[in-house]
PDB file of C-alpha atoms in Angstrom:
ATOM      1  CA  UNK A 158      94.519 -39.670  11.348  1.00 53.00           C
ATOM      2  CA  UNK A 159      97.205 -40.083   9.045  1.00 65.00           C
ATOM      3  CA  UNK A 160      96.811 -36.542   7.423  1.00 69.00           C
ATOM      4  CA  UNK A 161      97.819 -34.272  10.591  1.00 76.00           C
ATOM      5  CA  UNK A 162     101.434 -34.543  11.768  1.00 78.00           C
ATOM      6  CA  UNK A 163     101.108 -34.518  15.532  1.00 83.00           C
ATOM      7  CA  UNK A 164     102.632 -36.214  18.095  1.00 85.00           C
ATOM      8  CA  UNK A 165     100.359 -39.808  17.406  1.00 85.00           C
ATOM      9  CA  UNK A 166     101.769 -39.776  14.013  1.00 85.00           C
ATOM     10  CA  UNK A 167     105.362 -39.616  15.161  1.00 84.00           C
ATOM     11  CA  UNK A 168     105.074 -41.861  18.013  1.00 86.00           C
ATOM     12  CA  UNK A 169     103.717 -44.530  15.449  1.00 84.00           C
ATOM     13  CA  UNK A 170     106.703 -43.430  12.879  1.00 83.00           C
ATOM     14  CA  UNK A 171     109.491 -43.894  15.422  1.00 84.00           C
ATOM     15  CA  UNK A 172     107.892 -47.231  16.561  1.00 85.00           C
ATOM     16  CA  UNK A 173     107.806 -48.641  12.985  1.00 84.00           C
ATOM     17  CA  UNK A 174     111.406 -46.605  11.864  1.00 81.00           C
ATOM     18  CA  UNK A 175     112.908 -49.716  14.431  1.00 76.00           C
ATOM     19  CA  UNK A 176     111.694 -52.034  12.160  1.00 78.00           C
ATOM     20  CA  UNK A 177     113.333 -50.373   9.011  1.00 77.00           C
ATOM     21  CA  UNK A 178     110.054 -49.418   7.871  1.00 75.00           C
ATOM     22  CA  UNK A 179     108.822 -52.143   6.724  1.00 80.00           C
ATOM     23  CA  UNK A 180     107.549 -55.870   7.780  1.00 78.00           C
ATOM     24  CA  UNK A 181     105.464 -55.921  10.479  1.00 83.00           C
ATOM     25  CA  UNK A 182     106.014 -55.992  14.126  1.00 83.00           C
ATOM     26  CA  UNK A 183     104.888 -58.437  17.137  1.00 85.00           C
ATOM     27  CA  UNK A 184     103.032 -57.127  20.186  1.00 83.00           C
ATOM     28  CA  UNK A 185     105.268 -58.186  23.664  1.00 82.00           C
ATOM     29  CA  UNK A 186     104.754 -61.893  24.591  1.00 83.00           C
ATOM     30  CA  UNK A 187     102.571 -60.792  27.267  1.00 81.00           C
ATOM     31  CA  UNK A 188      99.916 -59.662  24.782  1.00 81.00           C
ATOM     32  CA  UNK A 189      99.917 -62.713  23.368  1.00 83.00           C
ATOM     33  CA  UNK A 190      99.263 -65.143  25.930  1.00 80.00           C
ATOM     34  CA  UNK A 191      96.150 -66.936  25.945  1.00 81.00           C
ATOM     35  CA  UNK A 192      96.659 -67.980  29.379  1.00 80.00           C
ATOM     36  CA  UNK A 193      96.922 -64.741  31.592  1.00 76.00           C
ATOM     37  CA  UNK A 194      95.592 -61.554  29.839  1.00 75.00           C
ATOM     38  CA  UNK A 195      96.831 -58.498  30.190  1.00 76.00           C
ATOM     39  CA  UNK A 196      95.178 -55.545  31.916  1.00 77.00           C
ATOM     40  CA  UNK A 197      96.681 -52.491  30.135  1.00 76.00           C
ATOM     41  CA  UNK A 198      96.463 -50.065  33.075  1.00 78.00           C
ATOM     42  CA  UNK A 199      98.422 -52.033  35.303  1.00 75.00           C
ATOM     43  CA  UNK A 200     100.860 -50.592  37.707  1.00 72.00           C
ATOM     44  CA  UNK A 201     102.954 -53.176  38.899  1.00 73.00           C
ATOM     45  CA  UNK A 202     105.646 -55.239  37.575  1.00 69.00           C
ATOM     46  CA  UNK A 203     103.977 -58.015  35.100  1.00 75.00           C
ATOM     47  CA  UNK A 204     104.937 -61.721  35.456  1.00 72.00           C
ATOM     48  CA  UNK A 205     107.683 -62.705  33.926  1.00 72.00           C
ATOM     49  CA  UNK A 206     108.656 -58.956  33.056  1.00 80.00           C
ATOM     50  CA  UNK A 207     111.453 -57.568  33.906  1.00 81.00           C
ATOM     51  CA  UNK A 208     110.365 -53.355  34.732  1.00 86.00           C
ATOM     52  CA  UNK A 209     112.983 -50.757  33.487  1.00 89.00           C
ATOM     53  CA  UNK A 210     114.362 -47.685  35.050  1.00 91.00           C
ATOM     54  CA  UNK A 211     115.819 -44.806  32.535  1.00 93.00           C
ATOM     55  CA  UNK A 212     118.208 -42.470  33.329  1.00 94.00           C
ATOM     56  CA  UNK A 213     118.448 -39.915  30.947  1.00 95.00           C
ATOM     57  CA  UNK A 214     120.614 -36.729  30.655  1.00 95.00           C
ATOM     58  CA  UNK A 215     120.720 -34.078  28.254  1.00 96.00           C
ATOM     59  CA  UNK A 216     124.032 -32.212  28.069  1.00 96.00           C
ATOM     60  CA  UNK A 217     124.171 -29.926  24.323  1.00 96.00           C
ATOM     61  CA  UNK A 218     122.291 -29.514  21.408  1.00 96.00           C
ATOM     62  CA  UNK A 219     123.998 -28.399  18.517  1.00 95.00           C
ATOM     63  CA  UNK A 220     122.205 -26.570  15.356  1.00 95.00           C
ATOM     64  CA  UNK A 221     119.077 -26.665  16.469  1.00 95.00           C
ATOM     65  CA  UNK A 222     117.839 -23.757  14.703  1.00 92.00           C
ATOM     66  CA  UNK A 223     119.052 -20.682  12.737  1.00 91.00           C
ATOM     67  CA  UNK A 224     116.874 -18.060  14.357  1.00 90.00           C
ATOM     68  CA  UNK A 225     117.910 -15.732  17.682  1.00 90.00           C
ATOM     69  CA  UNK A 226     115.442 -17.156  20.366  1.00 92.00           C
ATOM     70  CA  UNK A 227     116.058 -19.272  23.286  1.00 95.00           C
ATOM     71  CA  UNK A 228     115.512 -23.375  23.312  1.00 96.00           C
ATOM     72  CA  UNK A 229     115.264 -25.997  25.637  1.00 96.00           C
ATOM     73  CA  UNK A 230     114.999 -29.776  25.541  1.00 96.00           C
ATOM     74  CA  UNK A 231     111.776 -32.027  26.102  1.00 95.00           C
ATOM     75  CA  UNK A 232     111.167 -35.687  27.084  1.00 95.00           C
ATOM     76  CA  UNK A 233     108.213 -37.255  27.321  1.00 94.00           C
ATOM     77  CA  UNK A 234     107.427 -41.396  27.622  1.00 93.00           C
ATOM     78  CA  UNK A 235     104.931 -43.080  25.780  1.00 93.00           C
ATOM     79  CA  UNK A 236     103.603 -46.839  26.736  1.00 89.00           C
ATOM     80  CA  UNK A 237     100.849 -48.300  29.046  1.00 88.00           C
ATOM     81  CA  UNK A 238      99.146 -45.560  31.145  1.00 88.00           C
ATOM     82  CA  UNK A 239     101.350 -46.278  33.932  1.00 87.00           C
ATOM     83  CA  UNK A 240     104.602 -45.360  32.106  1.00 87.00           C
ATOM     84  CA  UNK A 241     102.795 -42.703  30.040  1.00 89.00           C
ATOM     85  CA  UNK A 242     104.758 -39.504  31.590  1.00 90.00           C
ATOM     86  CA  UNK A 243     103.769 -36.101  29.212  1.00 89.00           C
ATOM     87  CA  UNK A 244     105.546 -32.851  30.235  1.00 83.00           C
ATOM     88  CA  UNK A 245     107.301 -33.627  33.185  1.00 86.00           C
ATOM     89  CA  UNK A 246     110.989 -33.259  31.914  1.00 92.00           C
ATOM     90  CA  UNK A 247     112.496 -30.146  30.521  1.00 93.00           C
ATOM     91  CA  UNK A 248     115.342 -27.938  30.263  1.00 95.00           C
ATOM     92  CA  UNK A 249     115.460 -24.422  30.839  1.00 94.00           C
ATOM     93  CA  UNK A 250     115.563 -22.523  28.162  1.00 95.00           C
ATOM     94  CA  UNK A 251     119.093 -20.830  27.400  1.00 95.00           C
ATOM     95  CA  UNK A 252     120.117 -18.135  24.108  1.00 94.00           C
ATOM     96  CA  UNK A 253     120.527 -20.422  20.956  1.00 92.00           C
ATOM     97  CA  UNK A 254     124.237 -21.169  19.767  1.00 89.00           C
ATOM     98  CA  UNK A 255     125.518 -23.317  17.123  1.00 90.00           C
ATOM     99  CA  UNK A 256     126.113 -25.673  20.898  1.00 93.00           C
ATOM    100  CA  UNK A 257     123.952 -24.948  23.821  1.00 94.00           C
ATOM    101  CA  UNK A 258     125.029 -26.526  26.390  1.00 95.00           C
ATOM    102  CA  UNK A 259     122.859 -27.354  29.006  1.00 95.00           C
ATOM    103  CA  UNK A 260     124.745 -30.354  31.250  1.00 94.00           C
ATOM    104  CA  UNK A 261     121.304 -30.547  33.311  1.00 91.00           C
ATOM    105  CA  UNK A 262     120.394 -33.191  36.101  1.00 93.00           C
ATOM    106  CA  UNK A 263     120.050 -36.399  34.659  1.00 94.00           C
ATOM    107  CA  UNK A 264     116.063 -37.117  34.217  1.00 94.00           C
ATOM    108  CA  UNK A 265     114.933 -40.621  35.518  1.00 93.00           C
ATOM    109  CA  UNK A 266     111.828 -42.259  34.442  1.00 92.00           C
ATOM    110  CA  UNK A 267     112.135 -44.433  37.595  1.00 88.00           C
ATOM    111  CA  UNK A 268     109.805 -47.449  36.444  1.00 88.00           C
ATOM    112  CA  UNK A 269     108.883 -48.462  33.227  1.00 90.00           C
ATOM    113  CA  UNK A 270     106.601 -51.457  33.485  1.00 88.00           C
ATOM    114  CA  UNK A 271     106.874 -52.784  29.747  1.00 88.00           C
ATOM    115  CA  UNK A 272     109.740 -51.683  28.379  1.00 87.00           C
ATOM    116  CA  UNK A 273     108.658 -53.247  25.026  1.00 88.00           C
ATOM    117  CA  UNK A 274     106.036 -50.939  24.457  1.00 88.00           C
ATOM    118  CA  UNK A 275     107.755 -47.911  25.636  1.00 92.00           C
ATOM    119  CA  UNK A 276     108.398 -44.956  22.980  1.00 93.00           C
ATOM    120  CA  UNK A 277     111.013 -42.334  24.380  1.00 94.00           C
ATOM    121  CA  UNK A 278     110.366 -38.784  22.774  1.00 94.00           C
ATOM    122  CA  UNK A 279     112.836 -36.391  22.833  1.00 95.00           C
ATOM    123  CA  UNK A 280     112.167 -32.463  21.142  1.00 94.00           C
ATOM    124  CA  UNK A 281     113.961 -29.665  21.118  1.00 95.00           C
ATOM    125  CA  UNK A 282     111.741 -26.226  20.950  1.00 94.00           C
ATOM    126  CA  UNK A 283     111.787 -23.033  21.074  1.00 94.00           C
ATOM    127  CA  UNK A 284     110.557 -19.774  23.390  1.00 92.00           C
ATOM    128  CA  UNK A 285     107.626 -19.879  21.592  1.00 91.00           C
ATOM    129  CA  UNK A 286     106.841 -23.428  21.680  1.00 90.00           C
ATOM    130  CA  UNK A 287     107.821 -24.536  18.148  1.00 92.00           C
ATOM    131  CA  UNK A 288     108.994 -27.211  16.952  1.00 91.00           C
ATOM    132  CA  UNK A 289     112.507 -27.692  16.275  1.00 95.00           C
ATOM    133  CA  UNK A 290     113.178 -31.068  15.730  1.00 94.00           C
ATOM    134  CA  UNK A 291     111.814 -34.233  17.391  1.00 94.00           C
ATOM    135  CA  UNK A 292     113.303 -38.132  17.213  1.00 93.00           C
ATOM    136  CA  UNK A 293     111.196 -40.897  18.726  1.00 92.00           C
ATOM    137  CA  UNK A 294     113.183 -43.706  20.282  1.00 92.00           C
ATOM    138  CA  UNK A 295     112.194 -47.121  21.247  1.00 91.00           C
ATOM    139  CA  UNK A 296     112.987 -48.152  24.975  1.00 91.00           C
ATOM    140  CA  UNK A 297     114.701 -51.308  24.104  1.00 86.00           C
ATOM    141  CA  UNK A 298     116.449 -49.626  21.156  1.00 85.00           C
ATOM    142  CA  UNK A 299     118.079 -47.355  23.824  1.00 90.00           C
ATOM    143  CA  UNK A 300     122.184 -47.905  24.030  1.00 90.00           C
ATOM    144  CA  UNK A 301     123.596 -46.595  26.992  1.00 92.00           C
ATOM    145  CA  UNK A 302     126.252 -44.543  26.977  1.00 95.00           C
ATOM    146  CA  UNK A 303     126.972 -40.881  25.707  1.00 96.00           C
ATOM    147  CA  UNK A 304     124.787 -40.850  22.285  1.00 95.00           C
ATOM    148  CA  UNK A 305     124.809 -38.105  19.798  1.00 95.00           C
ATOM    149  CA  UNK A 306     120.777 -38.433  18.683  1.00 95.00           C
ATOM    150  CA  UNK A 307     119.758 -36.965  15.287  1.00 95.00           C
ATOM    151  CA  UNK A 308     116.526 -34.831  15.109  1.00 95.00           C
ATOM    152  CA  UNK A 309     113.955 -35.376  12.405  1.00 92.00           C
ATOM    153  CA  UNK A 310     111.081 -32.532  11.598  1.00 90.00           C
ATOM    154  CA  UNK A 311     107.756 -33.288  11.259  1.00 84.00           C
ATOM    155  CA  UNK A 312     107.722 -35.546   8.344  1.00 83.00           C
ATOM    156  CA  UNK A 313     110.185 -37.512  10.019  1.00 84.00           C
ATOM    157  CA  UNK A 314     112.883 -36.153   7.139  1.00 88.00           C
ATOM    158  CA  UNK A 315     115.869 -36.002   9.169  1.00 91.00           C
ATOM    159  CA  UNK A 316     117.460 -32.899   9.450  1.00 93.00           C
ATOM    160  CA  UNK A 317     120.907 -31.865   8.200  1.00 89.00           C
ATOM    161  CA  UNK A 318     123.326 -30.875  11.409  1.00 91.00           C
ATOM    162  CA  UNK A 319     120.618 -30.741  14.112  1.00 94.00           C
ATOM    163  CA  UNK A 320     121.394 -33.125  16.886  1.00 96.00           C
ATOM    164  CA  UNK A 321     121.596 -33.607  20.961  1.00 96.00           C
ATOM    165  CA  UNK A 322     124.112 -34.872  23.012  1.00 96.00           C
ATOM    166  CA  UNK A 323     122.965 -37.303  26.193  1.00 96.00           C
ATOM    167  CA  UNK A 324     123.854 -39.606  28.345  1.00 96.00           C
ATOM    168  CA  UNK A 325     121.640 -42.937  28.688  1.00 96.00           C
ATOM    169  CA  UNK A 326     121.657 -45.197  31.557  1.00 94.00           C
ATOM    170  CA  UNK A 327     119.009 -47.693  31.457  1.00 91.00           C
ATOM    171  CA  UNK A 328     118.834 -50.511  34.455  1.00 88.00           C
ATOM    172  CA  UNK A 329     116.649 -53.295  36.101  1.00 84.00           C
ATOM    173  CA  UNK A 330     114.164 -51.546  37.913  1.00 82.00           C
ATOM    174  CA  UNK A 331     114.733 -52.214  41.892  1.00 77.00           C
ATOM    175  CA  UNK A 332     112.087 -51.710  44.275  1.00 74.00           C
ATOM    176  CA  UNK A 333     112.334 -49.271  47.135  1.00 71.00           C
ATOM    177  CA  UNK A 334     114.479 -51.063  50.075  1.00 67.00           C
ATOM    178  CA  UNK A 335     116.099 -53.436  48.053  1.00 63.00           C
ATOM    179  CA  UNK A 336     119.075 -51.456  46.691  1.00 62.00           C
ATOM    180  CA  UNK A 337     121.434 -52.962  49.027  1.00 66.00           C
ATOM    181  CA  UNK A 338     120.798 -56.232  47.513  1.00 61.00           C
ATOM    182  CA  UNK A 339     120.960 -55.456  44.365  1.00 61.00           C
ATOM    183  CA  UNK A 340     124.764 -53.592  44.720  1.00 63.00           C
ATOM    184  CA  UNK A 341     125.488 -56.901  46.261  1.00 63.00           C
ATOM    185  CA  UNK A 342     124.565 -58.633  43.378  1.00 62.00           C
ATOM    186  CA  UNK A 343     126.214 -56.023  41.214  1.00 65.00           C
ATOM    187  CA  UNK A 344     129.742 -56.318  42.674  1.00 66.00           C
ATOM    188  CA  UNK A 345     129.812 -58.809  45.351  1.00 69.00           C
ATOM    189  CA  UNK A 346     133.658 -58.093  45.707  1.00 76.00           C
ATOM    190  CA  UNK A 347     133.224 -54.609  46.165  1.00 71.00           C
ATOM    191  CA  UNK A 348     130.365 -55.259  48.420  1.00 69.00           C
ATOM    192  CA  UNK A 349     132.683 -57.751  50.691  1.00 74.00           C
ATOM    193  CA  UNK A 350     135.578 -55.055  50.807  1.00 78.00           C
ATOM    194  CA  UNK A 351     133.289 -52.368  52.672  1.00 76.00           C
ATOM    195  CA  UNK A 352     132.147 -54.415  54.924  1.00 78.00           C
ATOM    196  CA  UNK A 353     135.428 -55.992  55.962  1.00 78.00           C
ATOM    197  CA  UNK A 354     136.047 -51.903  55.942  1.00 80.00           C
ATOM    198  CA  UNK A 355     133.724 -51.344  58.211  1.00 80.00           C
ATOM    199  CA  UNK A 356     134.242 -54.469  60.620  1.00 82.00           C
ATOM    200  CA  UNK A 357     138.082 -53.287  61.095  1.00 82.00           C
ATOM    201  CA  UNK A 358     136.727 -49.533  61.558  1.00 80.00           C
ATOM    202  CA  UNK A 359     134.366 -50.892  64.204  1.00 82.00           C
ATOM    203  CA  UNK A 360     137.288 -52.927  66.220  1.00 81.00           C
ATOM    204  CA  UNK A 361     139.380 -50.207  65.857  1.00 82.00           C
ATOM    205  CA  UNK A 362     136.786 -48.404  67.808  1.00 81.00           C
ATOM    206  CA  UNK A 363     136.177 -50.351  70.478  1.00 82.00           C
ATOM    207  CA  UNK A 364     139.621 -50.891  70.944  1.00 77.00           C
ATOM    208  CA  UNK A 365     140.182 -47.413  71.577  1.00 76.00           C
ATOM    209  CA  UNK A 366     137.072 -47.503  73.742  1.00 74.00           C
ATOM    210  CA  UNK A 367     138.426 -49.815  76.092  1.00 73.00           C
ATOM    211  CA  UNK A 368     141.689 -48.151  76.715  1.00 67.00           C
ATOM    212  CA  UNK A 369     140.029 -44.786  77.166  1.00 70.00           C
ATOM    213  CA  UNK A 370     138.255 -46.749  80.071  1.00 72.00           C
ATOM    214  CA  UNK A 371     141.094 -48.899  81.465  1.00 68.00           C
ATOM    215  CA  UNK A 372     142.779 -45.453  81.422  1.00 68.00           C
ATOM    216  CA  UNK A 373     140.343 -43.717  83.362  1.00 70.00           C
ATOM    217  CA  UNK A 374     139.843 -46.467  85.523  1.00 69.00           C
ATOM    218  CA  UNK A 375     143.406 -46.268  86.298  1.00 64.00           C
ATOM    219  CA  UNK A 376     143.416 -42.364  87.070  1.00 64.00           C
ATOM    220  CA  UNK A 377     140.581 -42.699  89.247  1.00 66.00           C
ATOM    221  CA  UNK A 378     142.582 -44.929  91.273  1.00 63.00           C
ATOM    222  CA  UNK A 379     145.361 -43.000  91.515  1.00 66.00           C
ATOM    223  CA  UNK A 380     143.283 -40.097  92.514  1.00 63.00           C
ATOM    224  CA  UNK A 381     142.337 -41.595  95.439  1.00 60.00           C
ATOM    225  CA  UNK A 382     143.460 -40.090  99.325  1.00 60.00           C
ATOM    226  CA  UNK A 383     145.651 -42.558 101.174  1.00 57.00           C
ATOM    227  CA  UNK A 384     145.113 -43.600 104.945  1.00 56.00           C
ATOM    228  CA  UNK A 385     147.666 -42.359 107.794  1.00 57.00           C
ATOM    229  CA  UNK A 386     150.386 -44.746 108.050  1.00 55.00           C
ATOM    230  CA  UNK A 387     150.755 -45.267 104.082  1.00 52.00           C
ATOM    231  CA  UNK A 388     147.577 -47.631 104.266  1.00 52.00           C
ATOM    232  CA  UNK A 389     145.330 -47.509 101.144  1.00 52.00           C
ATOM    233  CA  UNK A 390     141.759 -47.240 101.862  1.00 52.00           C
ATOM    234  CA  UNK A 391     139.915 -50.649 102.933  1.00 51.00           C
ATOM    235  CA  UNK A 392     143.538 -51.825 104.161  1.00 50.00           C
ATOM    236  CA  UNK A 393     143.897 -53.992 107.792  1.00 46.00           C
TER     237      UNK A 393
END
């Protein structure tokens, strides 16, 4: 319904704001292949897809509102069902300033299984659970780094000085077990250098091990009680 501003209507504003308003826009390949349909409430990674991980955290908003009350930061992910998370991330809520600063744990959306669909939605409310501001953020838009992002209100008018600092990390998702693998593919020199690291720790070791027992050995020896006549136990 195009006549009540709720969160539908911005999700479908931020998607088409990409585009420059204007144009049109093409569903992901994988809706439009005629040879392997795609089931929209799948789970796992699609053929030929690449899923995304998204690490996102919120450090300051600044001028987020005028008014004495205490804010905090929302994120919420809209795509297929499976990457559809709603109310999951937020800040607490700390005494408004012209910068709160938060600096909270990063949040991680850990897999995103089309990232082409994927609508980031990031609002900043208050105590009472208005609405402050709001931007809507395509996945693959996302730069990572340390981004200032601009709020909008609900007609998607942005607003003057209200913005949020984060930091955005976005990566290949990697399956459970197989981070090793990937770090090795990351930095194979790195990867080399620690374990050439530990190879010399582990000689090292043994090393010592081995005089610790030839040292032993010897004392045990030297503990030993000698036979009348100077003759060492065993002796003719």
């Amino acid at each position: 319904n195009f006549q009540t501003l709720d969160i539908p209507m911005q999700v479908n504003q931020g998607k088409f704001e990409y585009n420059g308003l204007c144009g049109y826009l093409l569903k992901p390949e994988v809706y439009r292949r005629t040879d392997k349909p795609l089931y929209p409430f799948v789970e796992s990674p699609i053929d030929g897809v690449v899923a995304a991980q998204l690490s996102l955290q919120v450090i300051s908003g600044q001028f987020l509102t005028p008014n004495r009350t205490n804010v905090s930061v929302e994120l919420d992910m809209f795509g297929l069902p499976a990457d559809t998370v709603r109310r999951r991330f937020k800040t607490k809520f700390l005494p408004n300033d012209a910068c709160v600063v938060w600096n909270a744990e990063p949040f991680v959306f850990r897999k995103v299984v089309l990232a082409d669909l994927a609508l980031l939605r990031i609002a900043a409310v208050d105590a009472q659970g208005v609405l402050l501001g709001v931007r809507i953020l395509p996945l693959d838009g996302l730069e990572p780094g340390y981004r200032y992002i601009h709020l909008r209100n609900d007609f998607n008018q942005p607003l003057a000085l209200s913005s949020i600092l984060v930091k955005i990390s976005v990566k290949a998702y990697i399956p459970e077990g197989f981070g090793e693998y990937a770090r090795w593919l990351e930095d194979p020199i790195r990867y080399m250098s620690e374990i050439d690291k530990r190879s010399s720790q582990l000689r090292q070791l043994m090393e010592e091990e081995e005089f610790e027992e030839e040292e032993s050995t010897g004392a045990q020896l030297n503990k030993q009680p000698k036979q009348p006549g100077g003759k060492q136990p065993g002796g003719k």
